[in-house]
Coordinates of C-alpha atoms in Angstrom, one line a residue:
Chain A
M9 CA -107.4 -136.6 42.9
I10 CA -107.0 -133.1 41.2
T11 CA -106.1 -133.0 37.6
T12 CA -106.2 -129.6 35.5
T13 CA -105.2 -130.0 31.7
G14 CA -104.6 -127.0 29.5
L15 CA -106.6 -124.7 31.7
R16 CA -106.9 -121.4 30.6
K17 CA -108.8 -118.2 31.9
V18 CA -109.1 -115.2 29.8
Y19 CA -110.4 -111.9 31.1
H20 CA -111.7 -109.2 29.0
S21 CA -111.5 -105.7 30.0
R22 CA -111.7 -102.6 27.7
G23 CA -111.1 -104.4 24.7
R24 CA -108.0 -106.1 26.0
E25 CA -107.5 -109.6 26.9
T26 CA -105.6 -110.9 29.8
A27 CA -104.8 -114.5 30.4
A28 CA -104.8 -115.1 34.1
L29 CA -104.2 -118.8 33.4
D30 CA -102.2 -119.8 30.5
G31 CA -102.3 -123.7 30.0
V32 CA -102.0 -124.8 33.3
D33 CA -101.5 -128.7 33.8
L34 CA -101.6 -129.7 37.6
H35 CA -101.7 -133.2 39.1
V36 CA -102.4 -133.6 42.7
R37 CA -102.1 -137.0 44.1
E38 CA -104.7 -138.6 46.5
G39 CA -103.7 -137.8 50.2
E40 CA -101.1 -135.3 49.6
V41 CA -100.6 -131.5 50.7
Y42 CA -100.0 -129.7 47.3
G43 CA -98.8 -126.2 47.5
V44 CA -99.1 -123.6 44.7
L45 CA -96.5 -120.8 45.2
G46 CA -96.6 -117.6 43.4
R47 CA -96.6 -113.8 43.7
S48 CA -99.9 -112.0 43.6
G49 CA -101.1 -111.5 40.2
A50 CA -99.5 -115.0 39.0
G51 CA -102.9 -116.4 38.5
K52 CA -102.7 -118.8 41.6
S53 CA -106.2 -117.5 43.1
T54 CA -107.6 -118.0 39.7
L55 CA -106.4 -121.5 39.6
I56 CA -107.9 -122.7 42.9
R57 CA -111.1 -120.9 42.1
C58 CA -111.3 -122.9 38.9
V59 CA -110.9 -126.1 40.5
N60 CA -114.3 -125.7 42.2
M61 CA -115.9 -123.7 39.2
L62 CA -116.3 -120.3 41.2
E63 CA -114.4 -119.1 38.3
R64 CA -115.4 -120.8 34.5
P65 CA -112.4 -121.6 32.9
T66 CA -112.1 -120.5 29.3
S67 CA -110.9 -123.6 28.0
G68 CA -109.3 -126.7 29.4
T69 CA -110.5 -129.1 31.7
V70 CA -110.7 -129.7 35.7
E71 CA -111.3 -133.2 37.1
V72 CA -111.6 -133.9 40.8
D73 CA -112.1 -137.0 42.2
G74 CA -112.5 -138.7 38.6
Q75 CA -115.4 -136.2 37.9
D76 CA -114.9 -133.6 34.9
L77 CA -116.2 -130.5 36.7
T78 CA -115.8 -128.5 33.3
A79 CA -118.3 -130.8 31.8
L80 CA -121.1 -129.5 34.4
A81 CA -120.2 -125.8 33.4
G82 CA -123.5 -125.8 31.3
R83 CA -126.6 -123.7 32.1
G84 CA -128.9 -126.5 32.4
R85 CA -130.8 -127.3 35.7
R86 CA -129.4 -130.6 35.8
S87 CA -125.8 -129.6 35.4
R88 CA -126.1 -127.1 37.9
A89 CA -127.5 -129.6 40.5
E90 CA -124.6 -131.6 39.7
L91 CA -122.1 -129.1 40.1
R92 CA -123.4 -128.1 43.4
A93 CA -123.3 -131.5 44.6
A94 CA -119.8 -131.7 43.4
R95 CA -118.9 -128.6 45.2
S96 CA -120.4 -129.7 48.4
R97 CA -117.5 -132.5 48.3
I98 CA -114.9 -130.0 48.2
G99 CA -114.2 -128.0 51.1
M100 CA -112.7 -124.6 50.7
V101 CA -110.9 -122.1 53.2
F102 CA -110.7 -118.6 52.5
Q103 CA -108.1 -115.8 53.3
H104 CA -110.6 -113.7 54.9
F105 CA -112.3 -116.5 56.6
N106 CA -115.8 -115.5 55.2
L107 CA -117.8 -116.2 58.1
L108 CA -121.4 -115.0 58.4
S109 CA -121.5 -112.6 61.2
S110 CA -125.4 -113.1 61.8
R111 CA -124.5 -116.9 62.9
T112 CA -122.9 -118.1 65.8
V113 CA -119.7 -120.3 65.4
Q114 CA -121.9 -123.3 65.5
G115 CA -124.3 -121.8 63.2
N116 CA -121.6 -121.3 60.7
V117 CA -120.3 -124.8 60.7
E118 CA -123.9 -126.3 60.3
L119 CA -124.5 -124.0 57.3
P120 CA -123.1 -126.6 54.7
L121 CA -125.0 -129.2 56.4
E122 CA -128.2 -127.1 56.1
I123 CA -127.5 -127.1 52.4
L124 CA -126.9 -130.9 52.4
G125 CA -130.3 -131.2 53.9
V126 CA -129.0 -133.0 57.2
T127 CA -131.7 -132.7 60.2
G128 CA -131.2 -130.4 62.9
Q129 CA -130.0 -132.8 65.7
E130 CA -127.6 -134.5 63.3
R131 CA -126.2 -131.1 62.4
A132 CA -125.8 -130.0 65.8
R133 CA -124.0 -133.2 66.6
K134 CA -121.8 -133.0 63.6
A135 CA -121.0 -129.4 64.2
R136 CA -119.8 -130.1 67.7
E137 CA -117.8 -132.9 66.8
L138 CA -116.1 -130.7 64.1
L139 CA -115.5 -127.8 66.7
D140 CA -114.1 -130.4 69.0
L141 CA -111.6 -131.4 66.2
V142 CA -110.4 -127.8 65.5
G143 CA -110.0 -127.0 69.5
L144 CA -113.3 -124.5 69.7
T145 CA -115.7 -126.5 71.6
D146 CA -116.0 -123.9 74.1
K147 CA -116.8 -121.1 71.4
A148 CA -119.8 -122.7 70.0
K149 CA -122.1 -120.1 71.0
A150 CA -120.0 -117.3 70.3
Y151 CA -120.2 -114.9 67.2
P152 CA -117.2 -114.6 64.7
A153 CA -116.6 -110.9 65.7
Q154 CA -115.7 -112.3 69.2
L155 CA -113.0 -114.4 67.9
S156 CA -109.4 -113.8 66.9
G157 CA -108.1 -114.4 63.5
G158 CA -106.8 -117.9 64.3
Q159 CA -110.1 -118.8 66.0
K160 CA -112.1 -117.6 62.8
Q161 CA -109.9 -119.6 60.5
R162 CA -110.3 -122.7 62.7
V163 CA -114.0 -122.3 62.2
G164 CA -113.4 -121.8 58.7
I165 CA -111.7 -125.2 58.6
A166 CA -114.3 -126.7 60.7
R167 CA -117.0 -125.5 58.3
A168 CA -115.0 -126.7 55.3
L169 CA -114.9 -130.1 56.6
A170 CA -118.6 -130.2 57.4
G171 CA -119.5 -132.2 54.2
D172 CA -116.9 -134.8 54.6
P173 CA -115.0 -133.5 51.7
K174 CA -112.2 -135.6 50.1
V175 CA -110.6 -132.4 48.8
L176 CA -109.8 -129.4 50.7
L177 CA -109.0 -126.1 48.9
S178 CA -107.0 -123.5 51.0
D179 CA -107.1 -120.0 49.4
E180 CA -104.1 -118.2 51.2
A181 CA -105.7 -119.5 54.6
T182 CA -102.8 -118.1 56.5
S183 CA -102.1 -114.7 54.9
A184 CA -104.1 -112.7 57.2
L185 CA -102.6 -114.4 60.2
D186 CA -99.6 -113.8 62.3
P187 CA -96.5 -116.1 62.1
E188 CA -97.3 -117.8 65.5
T189 CA -101.0 -118.3 64.3
T190 CA -100.0 -119.4 60.9
R191 CA -97.8 -122.4 62.5
S192 CA -100.8 -123.6 64.4
I193 CA -103.2 -123.3 61.4
L194 CA -100.8 -125.2 59.1
Q195 CA -100.3 -127.8 61.7
L196 CA -104.0 -128.2 62.1
L197 CA -104.3 -128.5 58.3
R198 CA -101.7 -131.1 58.0
D199 CA -103.0 -133.3 61.2
L200 CA -106.4 -133.2 59.7
G201 CA -105.3 -134.0 56.1
R202 CA -103.5 -137.1 57.6
H203 CA -106.0 -137.9 60.2
L204 CA -108.9 -137.8 57.5
G205 CA -107.2 -138.8 54.4
L206 CA -107.8 -135.5 52.7
T207 CA -106.2 -134.1 49.7
V208 CA -105.1 -130.5 50.2
L209 CA -104.4 -128.1 47.6
L210 CA -103.3 -124.8 48.9
I211 CA -102.3 -121.6 47.2
T212 CA -99.9 -119.1 48.9
H213 CA -97.2 -116.5 48.6
E214 CA -95.3 -117.8 51.7
M215 CA -92.3 -119.9 51.1
D216 CA -92.8 -120.9 54.8
V217 CA -96.3 -122.5 54.1
V218 CA -94.9 -124.8 51.7
K219 CA -91.9 -125.7 53.9
A220 CA -94.3 -126.5 56.7
V221 CA -96.8 -128.6 55.1
C222 CA -96.3 -129.4 51.6
D223 CA -95.6 -132.9 50.2
S224 CA -95.5 -131.4 46.4
A225 CA -95.2 -127.7 45.2
A226 CA -95.5 -125.9 42.1
L227 CA -94.2 -122.5 41.3
M228 CA -96.5 -120.2 39.2
K229 CA -95.5 -117.1 37.1
A230 CA -97.7 -115.1 34.7
G231 CA -100.4 -117.7 34.4
R232 CA -98.0 -120.8 34.0
I233 CA -96.6 -123.4 36.1
V234 CA -93.1 -122.9 35.7
E235 CA -91.7 -125.7 38.0
S236 CA -93.4 -128.5 39.9
G237 CA -92.9 -131.9 41.9
T238 CA -92.5 -133.3 45.3
V239 CA -90.5 -131.2 47.4
T240 CA -87.7 -134.0 47.6
E241 CA -87.8 -134.1 43.9
L242 CA -87.4 -130.3 43.8
L243 CA -84.6 -130.2 46.2
A244 CA -82.7 -132.6 44.0
T245 CA -83.2 -130.7 40.8
P246 CA -80.2 -128.7 39.7
G247 CA -80.9 -125.1 39.3
S248 CA -84.6 -125.3 40.8
E249 CA -85.8 -121.8 41.6
L250 CA -88.2 -123.5 44.1
A251 CA -85.3 -125.7 45.6
Q252 CA -83.4 -122.4 46.0
E253 CA -86.1 -120.4 47.5
L254 CA -87.3 -123.3 50.0
F255 CA -83.8 -123.6 51.0
P256 CA -81.7 -120.9 50.4
V257 CA -77.8 -120.7 51.0
G258 CA -76.1 -117.5 50.8
G259 CA -72.6 -116.3 50.9
E260 CA -70.9 -114.0 48.5
P261 CA -67.5 -115.4 46.9
S262 CA -64.4 -113.6 48.7
G263 CA -63.0 -112.6 45.6
E264 CA -62.6 -112.9 41.7
G265 CA -61.3 -116.1 40.3
R266 CA -62.9 -118.3 42.7
T267 CA -65.5 -121.2 42.3
V268 CA -68.4 -121.4 44.3
V269 CA -70.2 -124.8 44.7
D270 CA -73.6 -125.6 46.3
L271 CA -73.8 -129.1 47.6
T272 CA -77.1 -130.7 48.7
F273 CA -76.9 -133.7 51.0
H274 CA -79.9 -136.0 51.1
G275 CA -80.3 -138.8 54.0
E276 CA -77.1 -140.8 53.9
A277 CA -74.9 -138.5 52.2
A278 CA -75.2 -136.0 55.1
T279 CA -73.5 -137.8 57.2
E280 CA -70.3 -138.4 55.0
P281 CA -67.1 -136.2 55.9
V282 CA -67.0 -135.1 52.1
I283 CA -65.4 -131.6 52.8
S284 CA -62.4 -132.8 54.7
R285 CA -61.9 -135.8 52.3
L286 CA -61.9 -133.3 49.3
S287 CA -59.4 -131.1 51.3
R288 CA -57.1 -133.9 52.0
T289 CA -57.3 -135.5 48.6
Y290 CA -56.5 -132.5 46.5
N291 CA -55.0 -130.4 49.1
V292 CA -57.1 -127.4 48.4
E293 CA -58.3 -124.8 50.8
V294 CA -62.2 -125.2 51.1
S295 CA -64.0 -122.1 52.6
I296 CA -67.6 -122.6 53.7
L297 CA -69.7 -119.7 52.8
G298 CA -73.0 -120.8 54.1
A299 CA -74.8 -123.9 55.4
A300 CA -78.0 -125.2 56.7
I301 CA -79.9 -128.4 57.6
E302 CA -83.6 -128.7 57.5
T303 CA -86.3 -131.4 57.6
F304 CA -88.7 -131.9 54.8
G305 CA -91.6 -134.4 55.2
G306 CA -89.3 -136.0 58.0
R307 CA -86.3 -136.3 55.8
Q308 CA -83.1 -134.4 56.7
V309 CA -81.9 -132.2 53.9
G310 CA -78.6 -130.3 54.2
R311 CA -77.3 -127.6 52.1
M312 CA -73.8 -126.1 51.9
R313 CA -72.3 -123.4 49.8
I314 CA -68.4 -123.8 49.4
E315 CA -65.7 -121.9 47.9
L316 CA -62.6 -123.2 46.1
P317 CA -59.7 -121.3 44.9
G318 CA -59.2 -120.9 41.2
R319 CA -61.6 -120.7 38.2
F320 CA -64.1 -123.6 37.4
E321 CA -61.7 -124.8 34.6
E322 CA -59.0 -125.4 37.3
N323 CA -61.4 -127.2 39.7
V324 CA -62.9 -129.8 37.3
V325 CA -61.3 -132.9 39.1
P326 CA -62.3 -131.6 42.7
I327 CA -65.9 -131.1 41.6
G328 CA -65.9 -134.6 39.9
F329 CA -64.7 -136.2 43.2
L330 CA -67.4 -134.3 45.0
R331 CA -70.0 -135.8 42.6
E332 CA -68.7 -139.1 43.2
Q333 CA -69.0 -138.7 46.9
G334 CA -72.9 -138.5 46.9
P335 CA -74.1 -134.8 47.5
Q336 CA -75.8 -133.1 44.6
V337 CA -73.6 -130.5 43.3
D338 CA -74.3 -127.4 41.6
V339 CA -71.9 -125.1 40.5
A340 CA -73.2 -121.7 41.2
D341 CA -72.9 -118.9 38.7
V342 CA -72.7 -116.2 41.3
A343 CA -72.4 -113.5 38.6
A344 CA -75.8 -114.5 37.1
D345 CA -77.2 -114.7 40.4
A346 CA -76.1 -111.1 41.0
R347 CA -77.7 -110.1 37.6
K348 CA -81.0 -111.8 38.8
E349 CA -81.0 -109.7 42.1
L350 CA -80.6 -106.6 40.2
V351 CA -83.4 -107.4 37.9
K352 CA -85.7 -108.0 40.8
Chain B
M145 CA -162.4 -76.7 70.7
S146 CA -162.2 -78.1 74.1
W147 CA -160.1 -81.3 74.8
D148 CA -163.3 -83.5 75.0
D149 CA -164.1 -82.4 71.3
I150 CA -160.5 -83.1 70.3
Q151 CA -159.9 -86.2 72.0
P152 CA -162.3 -88.6 69.9
L153 CA -161.2 -87.1 66.8
L154 CA -157.6 -87.5 67.7
V155 CA -157.9 -91.3 68.8
Q156 CA -159.8 -91.8 65.4
A157 CA -157.2 -90.1 63.6
C158 CA -154.2 -92.0 65.2
Q159 CA -156.1 -95.2 64.3
D160 CA -156.5 -94.3 60.7
T161 CA -152.9 -93.4 60.3
L162 CA -151.7 -96.5 61.9
F163 CA -154.1 -98.6 59.8
M164 CA -152.9 -96.9 56.5
V165 CA -149.4 -97.0 57.5
G166 CA -149.3 -100.5 58.9
W167 CA -150.9 -102.1 55.9
S168 CA -148.8 -100.0 53.3
A169 CA -145.6 -100.8 55.0
L170 CA -146.5 -104.4 55.1
I171 CA -147.3 -104.4 51.4
A172 CA -144.1 -102.3 50.7
V173 CA -141.7 -105.1 52.4
L174 CA -143.6 -107.8 50.4
G175 CA -143.1 -105.9 47.1
G176 CA -140.0 -104.1 47.8
L177 CA -137.9 -106.7 49.1
P178 CA -138.0 -109.0 46.2
L179 CA -137.4 -106.1 43.9
G180 CA -134.5 -104.8 45.7
V181 CA -132.9 -108.2 45.8
L182 CA -133.6 -109.0 42.1
L183 CA -131.9 -105.6 41.5
V184 CA -128.7 -106.8 42.9
L185 CA -128.9 -110.2 41.7
T186 CA -129.5 -109.1 37.8
D187 CA -126.9 -106.7 38.0
R188 CA -123.6 -106.8 36.2
G189 CA -121.7 -109.4 38.0
G190 CA -124.5 -110.4 40.1
L191 CA -125.5 -114.0 40.6
V192 CA -128.3 -114.2 37.8
Q193 CA -127.0 -111.3 35.8
N194 CA -129.6 -110.1 33.2
A195 CA -129.5 -106.8 31.9
T196 CA -132.8 -106.8 30.4
V197 CA -134.6 -107.4 33.7
N198 CA -132.4 -105.1 35.7
K199 CA -132.8 -102.3 33.4
G200 CA -136.8 -103.0 33.5
I201 CA -136.9 -103.0 37.4
G202 CA -134.8 -100.0 37.6
V203 CA -136.9 -98.0 35.2
I204 CA -140.0 -98.7 36.9
V205 CA -138.4 -98.3 40.4
N206 CA -137.2 -94.8 39.1
I207 CA -140.7 -93.7 37.8
G208 CA -142.3 -94.8 40.8
R209 CA -140.0 -92.6 43.0
S210 CA -140.0 -89.8 40.8
V211 CA -143.9 -89.0 40.6
P212 CA -144.9 -87.1 43.4
F213 CA -147.1 -88.5 46.0
I214 CA -150.0 -86.3 45.5
I215 CA -150.1 -86.9 41.8
L216 CA -149.7 -90.8 42.1
M217 CA -152.7 -90.8 44.4
V218 CA -154.8 -89.3 41.9
A219 CA -153.4 -90.9 38.9
L220 CA -154.1 -94.3 40.7
I221 CA -157.8 -93.7 41.5
P222 CA -159.0 -96.2 38.6
F223 CA -156.6 -98.8 39.9
T224 CA -157.6 -98.2 43.6
R225 CA -161.0 -98.5 42.7
F226 CA -160.4 -101.7 40.8
V227 CA -158.5 -103.3 43.8
V228 CA -160.6 -102.3 47.0
G229 CA -163.8 -101.1 45.1
T230 CA -163.7 -97.5 46.2
S231 CA -161.5 -94.6 45.9
I232 CA -162.4 -92.7 49.1
G233 CA -161.5 -93.7 52.8
A234 CA -158.3 -95.1 54.6
E235 CA -158.6 -98.6 52.8
A236 CA -158.4 -96.7 49.3
A237 CA -155.5 -94.6 50.7
I238 CA -153.5 -97.9 51.3
V239 CA -153.1 -98.6 47.5
P240 CA -151.3 -95.4 46.5
L241 CA -149.4 -95.4 49.7
A242 CA -148.0 -98.9 49.0
V243 CA -147.3 -98.2 45.4
G244 CA -145.2 -95.3 46.3
A245 CA -143.3 -97.0 49.1
I246 CA -142.6 -100.2 47.1
P247 CA -139.8 -98.5 44.9
F248 CA -138.7 -96.4 47.7
F249 CA -138.1 -99.5 49.8
A250 CA -136.6 -101.5 46.9
R251 CA -134.0 -99.0 46.7
L252 CA -133.2 -99.1 50.3
V253 CA -133.1 -102.9 50.0
E254 CA -130.9 -102.9 46.9
T255 CA -128.3 -100.6 48.9
S256 CA -128.2 -102.8 52.0
V257 CA -128.1 -106.2 50.0
R258 CA -125.1 -104.8 48.1
E259 CA -123.1 -104.2 51.1
V260 CA -122.9 -107.8 52.0
D261 CA -119.5 -109.0 51.5
G262 CA -119.2 -110.8 48.3
G263 CA -116.8 -113.6 50.1
L264 CA -119.7 -114.7 52.0
V265 CA -121.8 -115.3 48.8
E266 CA -118.9 -117.1 47.3
A267 CA -118.3 -119.3 50.5
V268 CA -121.6 -120.5 50.2
Q269 CA -121.5 -121.2 46.6
A270 CA -118.4 -123.4 47.3
M271 CA -120.4 -125.3 49.6
G272 CA -122.8 -126.1 46.8
G273 CA -125.6 -123.5 47.7
S274 CA -128.0 -122.5 45.0
T275 CA -128.6 -118.8 44.3
W276 CA -132.1 -119.2 46.2
T277 CA -129.7 -120.7 49.4
V278 CA -127.4 -117.5 49.0
V279 CA -130.6 -115.1 49.3
R280 CA -132.0 -116.9 52.0
K281 CA -129.0 -117.9 54.2
V282 CA -126.5 -115.1 53.2
L283 CA -127.8 -111.7 51.7
L284 CA -130.8 -111.5 53.8
P285 CA -129.8 -112.5 57.3
E286 CA -126.4 -110.6 56.9
S287 CA -128.2 -107.5 55.7
L288 CA -131.1 -107.7 58.2
P289 CA -129.8 -104.9 60.5
S290 CA -129.6 -102.7 57.4
L291 CA -132.9 -103.7 56.2
V292 CA -134.8 -102.8 59.6
S293 CA -133.2 -99.5 59.5
G294 CA -134.3 -99.0 55.7
L295 CA -138.0 -100.2 56.9
T296 CA -137.8 -97.6 59.6
T297 CA -137.2 -94.9 57.3
T298 CA -139.8 -96.0 54.8
V299 CA -142.3 -96.2 57.9
V300 CA -141.6 -92.6 58.7
A301 CA -141.8 -91.6 54.9
L302 CA -145.3 -93.3 54.8
I303 CA -146.4 -91.6 57.9
G304 CA -145.6 -88.3 55.9
Y305 CA -147.2 -89.3 52.8
S306 CA -150.4 -90.4 54.7
A307 CA -151.0 -86.7 55.7
M308 CA -151.7 -86.4 52.0
A309 CA -154.1 -89.1 51.9
G310 CA -156.6 -86.7 53.6
A311 CA -157.1 -85.5 50.0
V312 CA -158.8 -88.8 49.3
G313 CA -160.9 -88.8 52.5
A314 CA -158.7 -91.2 54.4
G315 CA -158.8 -89.3 57.7
G316 CA -155.6 -89.7 59.9
L317 CA -153.6 -87.2 61.7
G318 CA -152.6 -85.1 58.6
S319 CA -156.0 -84.9 57.5
L320 CA -157.1 -83.9 61.0
A321 CA -154.4 -81.0 61.1
V322 CA -155.6 -79.8 57.7
T323 CA -159.1 -79.7 58.3
Y324 CA -159.6 -78.6 62.0
G325 CA -156.1 -76.8 62.4
Y326 CA -155.6 -75.0 59.1
M327 CA -159.1 -74.7 57.6
R328 CA -160.7 -73.6 60.8
F329 CA -157.9 -71.7 62.2
D330 CA -157.8 -73.8 65.3
T331 CA -154.0 -73.4 66.4
G332 CA -154.8 -75.7 69.3
V333 CA -155.6 -78.7 67.3
M334 CA -153.0 -78.0 64.8
L335 CA -150.4 -78.0 67.5
I336 CA -151.8 -81.0 69.4
T337 CA -151.7 -83.0 66.1
L338 CA -148.7 -82.0 65.4
A339 CA -147.1 -83.1 68.7
V340 CA -148.9 -86.3 68.4
L341 CA -147.4 -87.0 64.7
V342 CA -143.9 -86.1 66.2
A343 CA -144.4 -88.4 69.0
V344 CA -145.4 -91.2 66.5
V345 CA -142.7 -90.7 64.3
S346 CA -140.0 -90.5 67.3
A347 CA -141.6 -93.6 68.5
V348 CA -141.1 -95.5 65.3
Q349 CA -137.6 -94.3 64.9
L350 CA -136.8 -95.1 68.5
I351 CA -138.3 -98.9 68.0
G352 CA -136.3 -99.1 64.8
D353 CA -133.0 -98.2 66.2
L354 CA -133.5 -100.4 69.1
A355 CA -134.1 -103.2 66.8
V356 CA -131.1 -102.4 64.6
R357 CA -129.0 -102.1 67.8
A358 CA -130.1 -105.6 69.1
L359 CA -129.5 -107.3 65.6
A360 CA -126.2 -105.5 65.1
G361 CA -125.0 -106.1 68.4
R362 CA -123.9 -109.8 67.8
S363 CA -121.9 -109.1 64.9
R364 CA -120.0 -106.1 66.4
S365 CA -119.5 -106.7 70.1
Q366 CA -116.0 -108.0 71.0
T367 CA -116.7 -109.5 74.3
I368 CA -119.0 -112.3 75.0

């Protein structure tokens, strides 16, 4: 639904060039919720703004719903009109809501419809329907200044949906909200996405957002996507940084000369008594350093960090046994992790 | 002079002042509003960035603002004669008043419009709005309280300028104060005229402030 190819955006300032986007290839499938995660300055905001051409990419292409938007970047009257038409089919939700303070809630939701040239009565009907959808029917006549942050974002979402978009872009939509409100807004986004068959591209710096709503995710660093895939795939990828952050299992080894192993269980494997079998078969003492179970997209995933006595070389056979039993096995290089922590 | 003598003069002067100020304020809005908006739009990083147009308008506005009004009035006599057919009287005074007020108001408009949150502009662009839509639906409505406040300042300044318009025989309160109060040493007329001027300016300011409060109220109040 959204495809970017070799997307680059270079800013010039005082003779220096900074590449905010350095060759980004992104592919968002129809109907999925796709999260781009990254720290501030990683380029994720530039990326989402390139998708609806609020920022013109320096090179590369952006395709939304089969239409190449970068081809419309020309200055001609016709391509500008086409770009505007394309934008009206892409909804956008902002971190700071960006509601007009001079208009009522209903007036704000009607704005995109005015731009589309919808007649007065139809506008009012549609706006009320959307406010109903986001649970703000009773606030239609209120001004944004009279609303709480969460309510403002609901108005923002209703407004973004007014043009019946197929694609919704969310630029840190929950970053200005408290955790409780964040949860309710995310739930609303996900429900609406499913209900209306929307494709949602959201950017965030909060892992919890990805955990709560995303089907797929990508990690951005210094203008590049360093990892991407569906959440299930990512969790199954050995050494995945996203998986580690999505679903961390902690626990320090109890001493030198021990082997730490991270186990990830998917679906069926989660119910197998793997640890006790390992312990009985090889007569080894297994200590559990940390464990957790979470649900991603309705599927249960368990993670566990265990410790075996002896170095890795001495544990090759038990680890091989673990691999046969089903779970995904990563031998954690605890020393390397510790070094990474120091660098951070 | 007795009150009976002053009264008709005062009424006439009030009418002249309101006539001059009213028309020139209207023209200042019609001219200054687009200029002020253009100054913002054509500026660096603006929606229709255009350095030439921006510098051009900037220079014209600066010249307009730096020429003292009394000189502007004299310098514009040929232009005034061309526009209204005469260079004497209240109608003739409207021309220099308006020409002086346009750049003044344009700068105030520029400041007001610049204060509108860029995120709102972006939101409307993301909806598929054109530059014209942005001006009409975002920049002007969002800066309206501030624009009204700028208009109030402009009207008050125009009342001050209009006193000088007496120099081209335009009449008005200022001219009354000068001809009767100053030249004929009639302190009574002087004081009465001044009192009326203060009252007019206060009334304008009060109306302006009330309008601003009414407009800004909806975007500030926290309760319904």
